[in-house]
Amino acid sequence: MRILVTGGTGTVGSQVVQQLVARGAEVQVLTRDPGRARVPQGVTAVAGDLTQIATVRSVFAGVDGVFLLNAVSPTESQEALLAITGMRTAGVRHVVYLSVHQVDGGAYLPHFGAKVGIEAGLKASGLAYTILRPDNFFQNDYWFKDAMLQYGVYPQPLGSVGTSRVDVRDIGEAAAIAFTTPGHEGQIYDLVGPEVVTGPSTAAVWADVLKRPVAYGGDDLDAWEGQAATMMPDWMAFDFRHMYGHFQAKGLRATPEAIARLTTLLGHPPRAFRAFAEETAAAWGVTG
């Protein structure tokens, strides 16, 4: 089985690649610069760009499956729909698409709305598909290492309603299982953690495992957007600011049924946030 992974050098895609290789798949990673791409031994880096028609016409030839991950960008929908059209032409047998948890409820958000349209396009394409809808990633917290260790602040404004955050390793496993075992075509899976966490509870876990005070940075989205816009494009800061507003107002909480279904898919319970935080603290050199 030959599988092409888009976004295969990133946080999620690299986990998908690792899990596919472990299951014996032949894996290709689409990248704009194969010379700089870090891929596991035996994985082929393939040059291409899904905004370029030459790539869309050629890159899916001879591929059995595609893991479709499109980065948040102003061209997210275009890249995905061009890819879907190219996959139809090439006769790809199975697409696993990375969407977002409870995407319909946040369809007014730019990057949620893009995924709503992509899901609709995939369903209408005639391709066999599996849709994965992950919650906020545990691994996003890597970005906050300095804020926590140097300033004692957890800055992600998750609010107090709660989200069912997920470990990207569970996403990688779920994608690989969908490709390599039968019965997942036409299925949509919520990829979530086993418990609801909040901004304050996340800060409290980090304080405990890092053995130092870590305070939640609060829910002030004007302040968050102003700071974020110094580190990312203004359109992205605006989009994410309103995403966090959605989290603060409505949360992103999994149902018990979704957790049970994911447990069955993975063959084990989804990873818990505290276990991730303890592992990460040890990797950062903080030990009990």
PDB file of C-alpha atoms in Angstrom:
ATOM      1  CA  MET A   1       0.000   0.000   0.000  1.00  0.00           C
ATOM      2  CA  ARG A   2       1.467   3.344  -1.087  1.00  0.00           C
ATOM      3  CA  ILE A   3       0.270   6.351   0.906  1.00  0.00           C
ATOM      4  CA  LEU A   4       1.061  10.011   0.287  1.00  0.00           C
ATOM      5  CA  VAL A   5       1.059  12.202   3.396  1.00  0.00           C
ATOM      6  CA  THR A   6       0.585  15.938   3.010  1.00  0.00           C
ATOM      7  CA  GLY A   7       1.931  17.988   5.897  1.00  0.00           C
ATOM      8  CA  GLY A   8       4.095  14.975   6.666  1.00  0.00           C
ATOM      9  CA  THR A   9       6.945  16.898   8.295  1.00  0.00           C
ATOM     10  CA  GLY A  10       4.714  18.762  10.767  1.00  0.00           C
ATOM     11  CA  THR A  11       3.418  18.016  14.250  1.00  0.00           C
ATOM     12  CA  VAL A  12       0.538  15.774  13.154  1.00  0.00           C
ATOM     13  CA  GLY A  13       1.777  14.542   9.795  1.00  0.00           C
ATOM     14  CA  SER A  14       5.053  13.246  11.207  1.00  0.00           C
ATOM     15  CA  GLN A  15       3.082  11.081  13.639  1.00  0.00           C
ATOM     16  CA  VAL A  16       0.966   9.739  10.777  1.00  0.00           C
ATOM     17  CA  VAL A  17       4.129   8.874   8.839  1.00  0.00           C
ATOM     18  CA  GLN A  18       5.657   7.111  11.839  1.00  0.00           C
ATOM     19  CA  GLN A  19       2.542   5.037  12.468  1.00  0.00           C
ATOM     20  CA  LEU A  20       2.139   4.082   8.803  1.00  0.00           C
ATOM     21  CA  VAL A  21       5.763   2.966   8.561  1.00  0.00           C
ATOM     22  CA  ALA A  22       5.290   0.855  11.699  1.00  0.00           C
ATOM     23  CA  ARG A  23       2.383  -0.870   9.945  1.00  0.00           C
ATOM     24  CA  GLY A  24       4.379  -1.681   6.842  1.00  0.00           C
ATOM     25  CA  ALA A  25       3.001   0.944   4.451  1.00  0.00           C
ATOM     26  CA  GLU A  26       5.080   2.484   1.685  1.00  0.00           C
ATOM     27  CA  VAL A  27       5.020   6.181   2.565  1.00  0.00           C
ATOM     28  CA  GLN A  28       5.653   9.310   0.540  1.00  0.00           C
ATOM     29  CA  VAL A  29       5.710  12.817   2.045  1.00  0.00           C
ATOM     30  CA  LEU A  30       4.751  15.811  -0.066  1.00  0.00           C
ATOM     31  CA  THR A  31       7.052  18.745   0.593  1.00  0.00           C
ATOM     32  CA  ARG A  32       8.069  21.927  -1.152  1.00  0.00           C
ATOM     33  CA  ASP A  33      11.752  21.235  -0.431  1.00  0.00           C
ATOM     34  CA  PRO A  34      12.736  17.543  -0.346  1.00  0.00           C
ATOM     35  CA  GLY A  35      16.356  18.467   0.317  1.00  0.00           C
ATOM     36  CA  ARG A  36      15.467  19.936   3.696  1.00  0.00           C
ATOM     37  CA  ALA A  37      12.688  17.552   4.684  1.00  0.00           C
ATOM     38  CA  ARG A  38      13.456  15.285   7.628  1.00  0.00           C
ATOM     39  CA  VAL A  39      11.700  11.984   7.043  1.00  0.00           C
ATOM     40  CA  PRO A  40      12.272   8.513   8.526  1.00  0.00           C
ATOM     41  CA  GLN A  41      14.450   5.992   6.751  1.00  0.00           C
ATOM     42  CA  GLY A  42      12.541   4.332   3.939  1.00  0.00           C
ATOM     43  CA  VAL A  43      10.139   7.255   3.480  1.00  0.00           C
ATOM     44  CA  THR A  44      10.321   9.164   0.191  1.00  0.00           C
ATOM     45  CA  ALA A  45      10.128  12.954   0.124  1.00  0.00           C
ATOM     46  CA  VAL A  46       8.265  14.084  -3.002  1.00  0.00           C
ATOM     47  CA  ALA A  47       8.590  17.636  -4.309  1.00  0.00           C
ATOM     48  CA  GLY A  48       5.335  19.490  -4.828  1.00  0.00           C
ATOM     49  CA  ASP A  49       2.986  22.300  -3.875  1.00  0.00           C
ATOM     50  CA  LEU A  50      -0.786  21.858  -3.870  1.00  0.00           C
ATOM     51  CA  THR A  51      -1.266  25.424  -5.090  1.00  0.00           C
ATOM     52  CA  GLN A  52       0.489  24.399  -8.325  1.00  0.00           C
ATOM     53  CA  ILE A  53      -1.527  22.562 -10.975  1.00  0.00           C
ATOM     54  CA  ALA A  54       1.526  20.623 -12.155  1.00  0.00           C
ATOM     55  CA  THR A  55       1.681  19.039  -8.698  1.00  0.00           C
ATOM     56  CA  VAL A  56      -2.056  18.351  -8.588  1.00  0.00           C
ATOM     57  CA  ARG A  57      -1.923  16.647 -11.987  1.00  0.00           C
ATOM     58  CA  SER A  58       1.031  14.397 -11.206  1.00  0.00           C
ATOM     59  CA  VAL A  59       1.612  13.718  -7.524  1.00  0.00           C
ATOM     60  CA  PHE A  60      -1.309  11.340  -6.927  1.00  0.00           C
ATOM     61  CA  ALA A  61      -0.451   8.942  -9.760  1.00  0.00           C
ATOM     62  CA  GLY A  62       0.169   5.439  -8.446  1.00  0.00           C
ATOM     63  CA  VAL A  63      -0.907   6.348  -4.917  1.00  0.00           C
ATOM     64  CA  ASP A  64      -3.392   4.122  -3.070  1.00  0.00           C
ATOM     65  CA  GLY A  65      -4.202   6.466  -0.201  1.00  0.00           C
ATOM     66  CA  VAL A  66      -3.713  10.114   0.760  1.00  0.00           C
ATOM     67  CA  PHE A  67      -3.575  11.662   4.200  1.00  0.00           C
ATOM     68  CA  LEU A  68      -4.889  15.151   3.474  1.00  0.00           C
ATOM     69  CA  LEU A  69      -3.771  17.832   5.923  1.00  0.00           C
ATOM     70  CA  ASN A  70      -3.991  21.433   4.786  1.00  0.00           C
ATOM     71  CA  ALA A  71      -2.310  24.088   6.878  1.00  0.00           C
ATOM     72  CA  VAL A  72      -4.391  27.030   8.088  1.00  0.00           C
ATOM     73  CA  SER A  73      -3.870  29.619   5.365  1.00  0.00           C
ATOM     74  CA  PRO A  74      -5.832  31.919   3.046  1.00  0.00           C
ATOM     75  CA  THR A  75      -5.596  29.163   0.400  1.00  0.00           C
ATOM     76  CA  GLU A  76      -6.617  26.235   2.642  1.00  0.00           C
ATOM     77  CA  SER A  77      -9.862  25.478   0.784  1.00  0.00           C
ATOM     78  CA  GLN A  78      -8.337  25.928  -2.650  1.00  0.00           C
ATOM     79  CA  GLU A  79      -5.424  23.597  -1.917  1.00  0.00           C
ATOM     80  CA  ALA A  80      -7.687  20.871  -0.540  1.00  0.00           C
ATOM     81  CA  LEU A  81     -10.275  21.031  -3.314  1.00  0.00           C
ATOM     82  CA  LEU A  82      -7.609  21.070  -6.014  1.00  0.00           C
ATOM     83  CA  ALA A  83      -6.108  18.004  -4.327  1.00  0.00           C
ATOM     84  CA  ILE A  84      -9.469  16.229  -4.157  1.00  0.00           C
ATOM     85  CA  THR A  85     -10.017  16.880  -7.857  1.00  0.00           C
ATOM     86  CA  GLY A  86      -6.526  15.580  -8.625  1.00  0.00           C
ATOM     87  CA  MET A  87      -7.153  12.472  -6.537  1.00  0.00           C
ATOM     88  CA  ARG A  88     -10.380  11.758  -8.425  1.00  0.00           C
ATOM     89  CA  THR A  89      -8.520  11.951 -11.719  1.00  0.00           C
ATOM     90  CA  ALA A  90      -5.735   9.686 -10.462  1.00  0.00           C
ATOM     91  CA  GLY A  91      -8.092   7.081  -8.999  1.00  0.00           C
ATOM     92  CA  VAL A  92      -6.896   7.288  -5.385  1.00  0.00           C
ATOM     93  CA  ARG A  93      -8.684   4.578  -3.396  1.00  0.00           C
ATOM     94  CA  HIS A  94      -8.893   6.123   0.089  1.00  0.00           C
ATOM     95  CA  VAL A  95      -8.506   9.617   1.557  1.00  0.00           C
ATOM     96  CA  VAL A  96      -8.126  10.310   5.274  1.00  0.00           C
ATOM     97  CA  TYR A  97      -8.830  13.991   5.888  1.00  0.00           C
ATOM     98  CA  LEU A  98      -7.858  15.995   8.980  1.00  0.00           C
ATOM     99  CA  SER A  99     -10.699  18.351   9.889  1.00  0.00           C
ATOM    100  CA  VAL A 100     -11.526  19.769  13.350  1.00  0.00           C
ATOM    101  CA  HIS A 101     -13.731  18.744  16.274  1.00  0.00           C
ATOM    102  CA  GLN A 102     -17.338  20.025  16.129  1.00  0.00           C
ATOM    103  CA  VAL A 103     -16.512  21.843  12.915  1.00  0.00           C
ATOM    104  CA  ASP A 104     -20.128  22.684  12.050  1.00  0.00           C
ATOM    105  CA  GLY A 105     -20.676  24.584  15.295  1.00  0.00           C
ATOM    106  CA  GLY A 106     -17.822  26.949  14.468  1.00  0.00           C
ATOM    107  CA  ALA A 107     -18.409  27.236  10.729  1.00  0.00           C
ATOM    108  CA  TYR A 108     -18.269  31.050  10.888  1.00  0.00           C
ATOM    109  CA  LEU A 109     -14.607  30.835  11.928  1.00  0.00           C
ATOM    110  CA  PRO A 110     -12.403  31.115   8.830  1.00  0.00           C
ATOM    111  CA  HIS A 111     -10.368  27.928   9.304  1.00  0.00           C
ATOM    112  CA  PHE A 112     -13.356  25.948  10.615  1.00  0.00           C
ATOM    113  CA  GLY A 113     -15.481  27.131   7.687  1.00  0.00           C
ATOM    114  CA  ALA A 114     -12.789  26.123   5.225  1.00  0.00           C
ATOM    115  CA  LYS A 115     -12.928  22.595   6.605  1.00  0.00           C
ATOM    116  CA  VAL A 116     -16.727  22.491   6.375  1.00  0.00           C
ATOM    117  CA  GLY A 117     -16.430  23.135   2.658  1.00  0.00           C
ATOM    118  CA  ILE A 118     -13.600  20.652   2.232  1.00  0.00           C
ATOM    119  CA  GLU A 119     -15.584  17.944   4.026  1.00  0.00           C
ATOM    120  CA  ALA A 120     -18.537  18.647   1.729  1.00  0.00           C
ATOM    121  CA  GLY A 121     -16.309  18.453  -1.326  1.00  0.00           C
ATOM    122  CA  LEU A 122     -14.819  15.179  -0.185  1.00  0.00           C
ATOM    123  CA  LYS A 123     -18.249  13.649   0.451  1.00  0.00           C
ATOM    124  CA  ALA A 124     -19.413  14.719  -3.015  1.00  0.00           C
ATOM    125  CA  SER A 125     -16.249  13.533  -4.774  1.00  0.00           C
ATOM    126  CA  GLY A 126     -17.061   9.840  -4.971  1.00  0.00           C
ATOM    127  CA  LEU A 127     -13.764   9.016  -3.272  1.00  0.00           C
ATOM    128  CA  ALA A 128     -13.696   6.635  -0.324  1.00  0.00           C
ATOM    129  CA  TYR A 129     -12.939   8.802   2.676  1.00  0.00           C
ATOM    130  CA  THR A 130     -12.457   8.847   6.430  1.00  0.00           C
ATOM    131  CA  ILE A 131     -12.718  12.150   8.282  1.00  0.00           C
ATOM    132  CA  LEU A 132     -10.807  12.749  11.509  1.00  0.00           C
ATOM    133  CA  ARG A 133     -11.991  15.648  13.671  1.00  0.00           C
ATOM    134  CA  PRO A 134      -9.388  16.432  16.349  1.00  0.00           C
ATOM    135  CA  ASP A 135      -9.758  18.792  19.278  1.00  0.00           C
ATOM    136  CA  ASN A 136      -7.049  21.258  20.379  1.00  0.00           C
ATOM    137  CA  PHE A 137      -3.648  19.508  20.498  1.00  0.00           C
ATOM    138  CA  PHE A 138      -1.720  18.832  23.717  1.00  0.00           C
ATOM    139  CA  GLN A 139       1.443  19.498  21.720  1.00  0.00           C
ATOM    140  CA  ASN A 140       0.414  23.119  21.136  1.00  0.00           C
ATOM    141  CA  ASP A 141       1.778  23.648  24.649  1.00  0.00           C
ATOM    142  CA  TYR A 142       5.332  23.200  23.388  1.00  0.00           C
ATOM    143  CA  TRP A 143       4.993  26.761  22.140  1.00  0.00           C
ATOM    144  CA  PHE A 144       4.442  27.959  25.715  1.00  0.00           C
ATOM    145  CA  LYS A 145       7.565  26.476  27.301  1.00  0.00           C
ATOM    146  CA  ASP A 146       9.327  29.809  27.797  1.00  0.00           C
ATOM    147  CA  ALA A 147       6.163  31.556  28.990  1.00  0.00           C
ATOM    148  CA  MET A 148       5.698  28.922  31.698  1.00  0.00           C
ATOM    149  CA  LEU A 149       9.312  28.352  32.712  1.00  0.00           C
ATOM    150  CA  GLN A 150      10.492  31.955  32.545  1.00  0.00           C
ATOM    151  CA  TYR A 151       7.363  33.951  33.408  1.00  0.00           C
ATOM    152  CA  GLY A 152       5.065  31.478  35.166  1.00  0.00           C
ATOM    153  CA  VAL A 153       2.164  32.050  32.766  1.00  0.00           C
ATOM    154  CA  TYR A 154       0.100  29.662  30.666  1.00  0.00           C
ATOM    155  CA  PRO A 155      -1.075  31.958  27.849  1.00  0.00           C
ATOM    156  CA  GLN A 156      -3.469  29.899  25.697  1.00  0.00           C
ATOM    157  CA  PRO A 157      -6.904  31.499  26.380  1.00  0.00           C
ATOM    158  CA  LEU A 158      -8.950  28.301  26.491  1.00  0.00           C
ATOM    159  CA  GLY A 159     -11.547  29.658  28.918  1.00  0.00           C
ATOM    160  CA  SER A 160     -13.463  27.787  31.602  1.00  0.00           C
ATOM    161  CA  VAL A 161     -16.189  25.908  29.695  1.00  0.00           C
ATOM    162  CA  GLY A 162     -13.675  23.267  28.673  1.00  0.00           C
ATOM    163  CA  THR A 163     -12.227  21.405  25.716  1.00  0.00           C
ATOM    164  CA  SER A 164     -11.406  17.733  25.197  1.00  0.00           C
ATOM    165  CA  ARG A 165      -7.821  18.257  24.077  1.00  0.00           C
ATOM    166  CA  VAL A 166      -6.037  15.417  22.262  1.00  0.00           C
ATOM    167  CA  ASP A 167      -2.528  14.030  21.932  1.00  0.00           C
ATOM    168  CA  VAL A 168      -1.300  14.119  18.321  1.00  0.00           C
ATOM    169  CA  ARG A 169       0.066  10.593  18.755  1.00  0.00           C
ATOM    170  CA  ASP A 170      -3.534   9.406  18.974  1.00  0.00           C
ATOM    171  CA  ILE A 171      -4.238  11.237  15.725  1.00  0.00           C
ATOM    172  CA  GLY A 172      -1.329   9.496  14.041  1.00  0.00           C
ATOM    173  CA  GLU A 173      -2.529   6.108  15.256  1.00  0.00           C
ATOM    174  CA  ALA A 174      -6.112   6.743  14.176  1.00  0.00           C
ATOM    175  CA  ALA A 175      -5.042   7.773  10.675  1.00  0.00           C
ATOM    176  CA  ALA A 176      -2.813   4.732  10.237  1.00  0.00           C
ATOM    177  CA  ILE A 177      -5.539   2.404  11.504  1.00  0.00           C
ATOM    178  CA  ALA A 178      -8.037   3.941   9.076  1.00  0.00           C
ATOM    179  CA  PHE A 179      -5.703   3.208   6.168  1.00  0.00           C
ATOM    180  CA  THR A 180      -4.526  -0.256   7.158  1.00  0.00           C
ATOM    181  CA  THR A 181      -7.619  -1.949   8.592  1.00  0.00           C
ATOM    182  CA  PRO A 182     -11.032  -2.398   6.962  1.00  0.00           C
ATOM    183  CA  GLY A 183     -14.317  -0.727   7.753  1.00  0.00           C
ATOM    184  CA  HIS A 184     -13.433   2.963   8.046  1.00  0.00           C
ATOM    185  CA  GLU A 185     -14.627   4.258   4.674  1.00  0.00           C
ATOM    186  CA  GLY A 186     -17.380   6.829   5.091  1.00  0.00           C
ATOM    187  CA  GLN A 187     -16.693   7.171   8.833  1.00  0.00           C
ATOM    188  CA  ILE A 188     -16.157  10.355  10.848  1.00  0.00           C
ATOM    189  CA  TYR A 189     -14.221  10.079  14.103  1.00  0.00           C
ATOM    190  CA  ASP A 190     -13.906  12.689  16.853  1.00  0.00           C
ATOM    191  CA  LEU A 191     -10.305  12.626  18.084  1.00  0.00           C
ATOM    192  CA  VAL A 192     -10.437  13.782  21.685  1.00  0.00           C
ATOM    193  CA  GLY A 193      -8.895  13.326  25.079  1.00  0.00           C
ATOM    194  CA  PRO A 194     -10.470  11.374  27.934  1.00  0.00           C
ATOM    195  CA  GLU A 195     -11.312  14.391  30.067  1.00  0.00           C
ATOM    196  CA  VAL A 196     -12.430  17.995  29.750  1.00  0.00           C
ATOM    197  CA  VAL A 197      -9.733  20.560  30.526  1.00  0.00           C
ATOM    198  CA  THR A 198      -9.920  24.341  30.913  1.00  0.00           C
ATOM    199  CA  GLY A 199      -7.436  27.180  30.837  1.00  0.00           C
ATOM    200  CA  PRO A 200      -7.179  27.277  34.650  1.00  0.00           C
ATOM    201  CA  SER A 201      -7.003  23.484  35.012  1.00  0.00           C
ATOM    202  CA  THR A 202      -4.299  23.267  32.331  1.00  0.00           C
ATOM    203  CA  ALA A 203      -2.219  25.878  34.144  1.00  0.00           C
ATOM    204  CA  ALA A 204      -2.695  23.972  37.412  1.00  0.00           C
ATOM    205  CA  VAL A 205      -1.432  20.727  35.859  1.00  0.00           C
ATOM    206  CA  TRP A 206       1.614  22.493  34.467  1.00  0.00           C
ATOM    207  CA  ALA A 207       2.318  24.114  37.836  1.00  0.00           C
ATOM    208  CA  ASP A 208       2.198  20.711  39.477  1.00  0.00           C
ATOM    209  CA  VAL A 209       4.443  18.869  37.031  1.00  0.00           C
ATOM    210  CA  LEU A 210       6.900  21.770  36.548  1.00  0.00           C
ATOM    211  CA  LYS A 211       7.205  22.292  40.318  1.00  0.00           C
ATOM    212  CA  ARG A 212       6.737  26.052  40.064  1.00  0.00           C
ATOM    213  CA  PRO A 213       3.871  28.555  39.978  1.00  0.00           C
ATOM    214  CA  VAL A 214       2.101  28.717  36.632  1.00  0.00           C
ATOM    215  CA  ALA A 215      -0.916  31.033  36.415  1.00  0.00           C
ATOM    216  CA  TYR A 216      -3.552  31.031  33.718  1.00  0.00           C
ATOM    217  CA  GLY A 217      -3.104  34.109  31.520  1.00  0.00           C
ATOM    218  CA  GLY A 218      -6.825  34.843  31.448  1.00  0.00           C
ATOM    219  CA  ASP A 219      -9.549  35.366  28.876  1.00  0.00           C
ATOM    220  CA  ASP A 220      -8.692  38.852  27.547  1.00  0.00           C
ATOM    221  CA  LEU A 221      -8.825  38.240  23.808  1.00  0.00           C
ATOM    222  CA  ASP A 222      -8.009  41.818  22.827  1.00  0.00           C
ATOM    223  CA  ALA A 223      -4.706  41.496  24.668  1.00  0.00           C
ATOM    224  CA  TRP A 224      -4.107  38.021  23.274  1.00  0.00           C
ATOM    225  CA  GLU A 225      -4.684  39.119  19.675  1.00  0.00           C
ATOM    226  CA  GLY A 226      -2.436  42.126  20.055  1.00  0.00           C
ATOM    227  CA  GLN A 227       0.419  39.979  21.286  1.00  0.00           C
ATOM    228  CA  ALA A 228      -0.230  37.167  18.813  1.00  0.00           C
ATOM    229  CA  ALA A 229      -0.165  39.581  15.870  1.00  0.00           C
ATOM    230  CA  THR A 230       3.504  40.261  16.627  1.00  0.00           C
ATOM    231  CA  MET A 231       4.293  36.568  16.025  1.00  0.00           C
ATOM    232  CA  MET A 232       1.872  35.515  13.254  1.00  0.00           C
ATOM    233  CA  PRO A 233       0.041  37.159  10.334  1.00  0.00           C
ATOM    234  CA  ASP A 234      -2.784  39.482  11.383  1.00  0.00           C
ATOM    235  CA  TRP A 235      -5.401  37.343   9.559  1.00  0.00           C
ATOM    236  CA  MET A 236      -4.318  34.304  11.593  1.00  0.00           C
ATOM    237  CA  ALA A 237      -4.325  36.182  14.900  1.00  0.00           C
ATOM    238  CA  PHE A 238      -7.840  37.444  14.090  1.00  0.00           C
ATOM    239  CA  ASP A 239      -9.052  33.956  13.151  1.00  0.00           C
ATOM    240  CA  PHE A 240      -7.584  32.320  16.255  1.00  0.00           C
ATOM    241  CA  ARG A 241      -8.804  35.106  18.534  1.00  0.00           C
ATOM    242  CA  HIS A 242     -12.371  34.348  17.486  1.00  0.00           C
ATOM    243  CA  MET A 243     -11.716  30.605  17.769  1.00  0.00           C
ATOM    244  CA  TYR A 244     -10.724  31.116  21.392  1.00  0.00           C
ATOM    245  CA  GLY A 245     -13.820  33.250  21.871  1.00  0.00           C
ATOM    246  CA  HIS A 246     -15.820  30.276  20.622  1.00  0.00           C
ATOM    247  CA  PHE A 247     -14.027  28.014  23.098  1.00  0.00           C
ATOM    248  CA  GLN A 248     -14.697  30.456  25.935  1.00  0.00           C
ATOM    249  CA  ALA A 249     -18.394  30.743  25.104  1.00  0.00           C
ATOM    250  CA  LYS A 250     -19.246  27.172  24.103  1.00  0.00           C
ATOM    251  CA  GLY A 251     -16.257  24.961  24.759  1.00  0.00           C
ATOM    252  CA  LEU A 252     -15.220  22.007  22.610  1.00  0.00           C
ATOM    253  CA  ARG A 253     -16.263  19.071  24.764  1.00  0.00           C
ATOM    254  CA  ALA A 254     -16.457  15.454  23.651  1.00  0.00           C
ATOM    255  CA  THR A 255     -19.386  13.199  24.379  1.00  0.00           C
ATOM    256  CA  PRO A 256     -18.874   9.945  26.304  1.00  0.00           C
ATOM    257  CA  GLU A 257     -19.937   8.124  23.137  1.00  0.00           C
ATOM    258  CA  ALA A 258     -17.164   9.794  21.117  1.00  0.00           C
ATOM    259  CA  ILE A 259     -14.548   8.861  23.719  1.00  0.00           C
ATOM    260  CA  ALA A 260     -15.771   5.248  23.776  1.00  0.00           C
ATOM    261  CA  ARG A 261     -15.731   5.068  19.965  1.00  0.00           C
ATOM    262  CA  LEU A 262     -12.183   6.433  19.810  1.00  0.00           C
ATOM    263  CA  THR A 263     -11.083   3.968  22.484  1.00  0.00           C
ATOM    264  CA  THR A 264     -12.426   1.138  20.331  1.00  0.00           C
ATOM    265  CA  LEU A 265     -10.696   2.504  17.220  1.00  0.00           C
ATOM    266  CA  LEU A 266      -7.312   2.889  18.936  1.00  0.00           C
ATOM    267  CA  GLY A 267      -7.533  -0.261  21.016  1.00  0.00           C
ATOM    268  CA  HIS A 268      -6.627   1.764  24.123  1.00  0.00           C
ATOM    269  CA  PRO A 269      -8.015   4.837  25.922  1.00  0.00           C
ATOM    270  CA  PRO A 270      -6.942   8.172  24.458  1.00  0.00           C
ATOM    271  CA  ARG A 271      -3.909   9.647  26.187  1.00  0.00           C
ATOM    272  CA  ALA A 272      -4.554  11.905  29.181  1.00  0.00           C
ATOM    273  CA  PHE A 273      -3.267  15.459  29.470  1.00  0.00           C
ATOM    274  CA  ARG A 274      -1.485  14.946  32.791  1.00  0.00           C
ATOM    275  CA  ALA A 275       0.504  12.027  31.385  1.00  0.00           C
ATOM    276  CA  PHE A 276       1.549  14.199  28.441  1.00  0.00           C
ATOM    277  CA  ALA A 277       2.524  17.067  30.757  1.00  0.00           C
ATOM    278  CA  GLU A 278       4.572  14.783  33.019  1.00  0.00           C
ATOM    279  CA  GLU A 279       6.390  13.320  30.020  1.00  0.00           C
ATOM    280  CA  THR A 280       7.043  16.792  28.620  1.00  0.00           C
ATOM    281  CA  ALA A 281       8.287  18.170  31.941  1.00  0.00           C
ATOM    282  CA  ALA A 282      10.779  15.300  32.123  1.00  0.00           C
ATOM    283  CA  ALA A 283      11.920  16.041  28.558  1.00  0.00           C
ATOM    284  CA  TRP A 284      12.446  19.671  29.590  1.00  0.00           C
ATOM    285  CA  GLY A 285      14.659  18.515  32.446  1.00  0.00           C
ATOM    286  CA  VAL A 286      12.101  19.048  35.224  1.00  0.00           C
ATOM    287  CA  THR A 287      11.867  15.975  37.449  1.00  0.00           C
ATOM    288  CA  GLY A 288      10.014  15.198  40.635  1.00  0.00           C
TER     289      GLY A 288
END
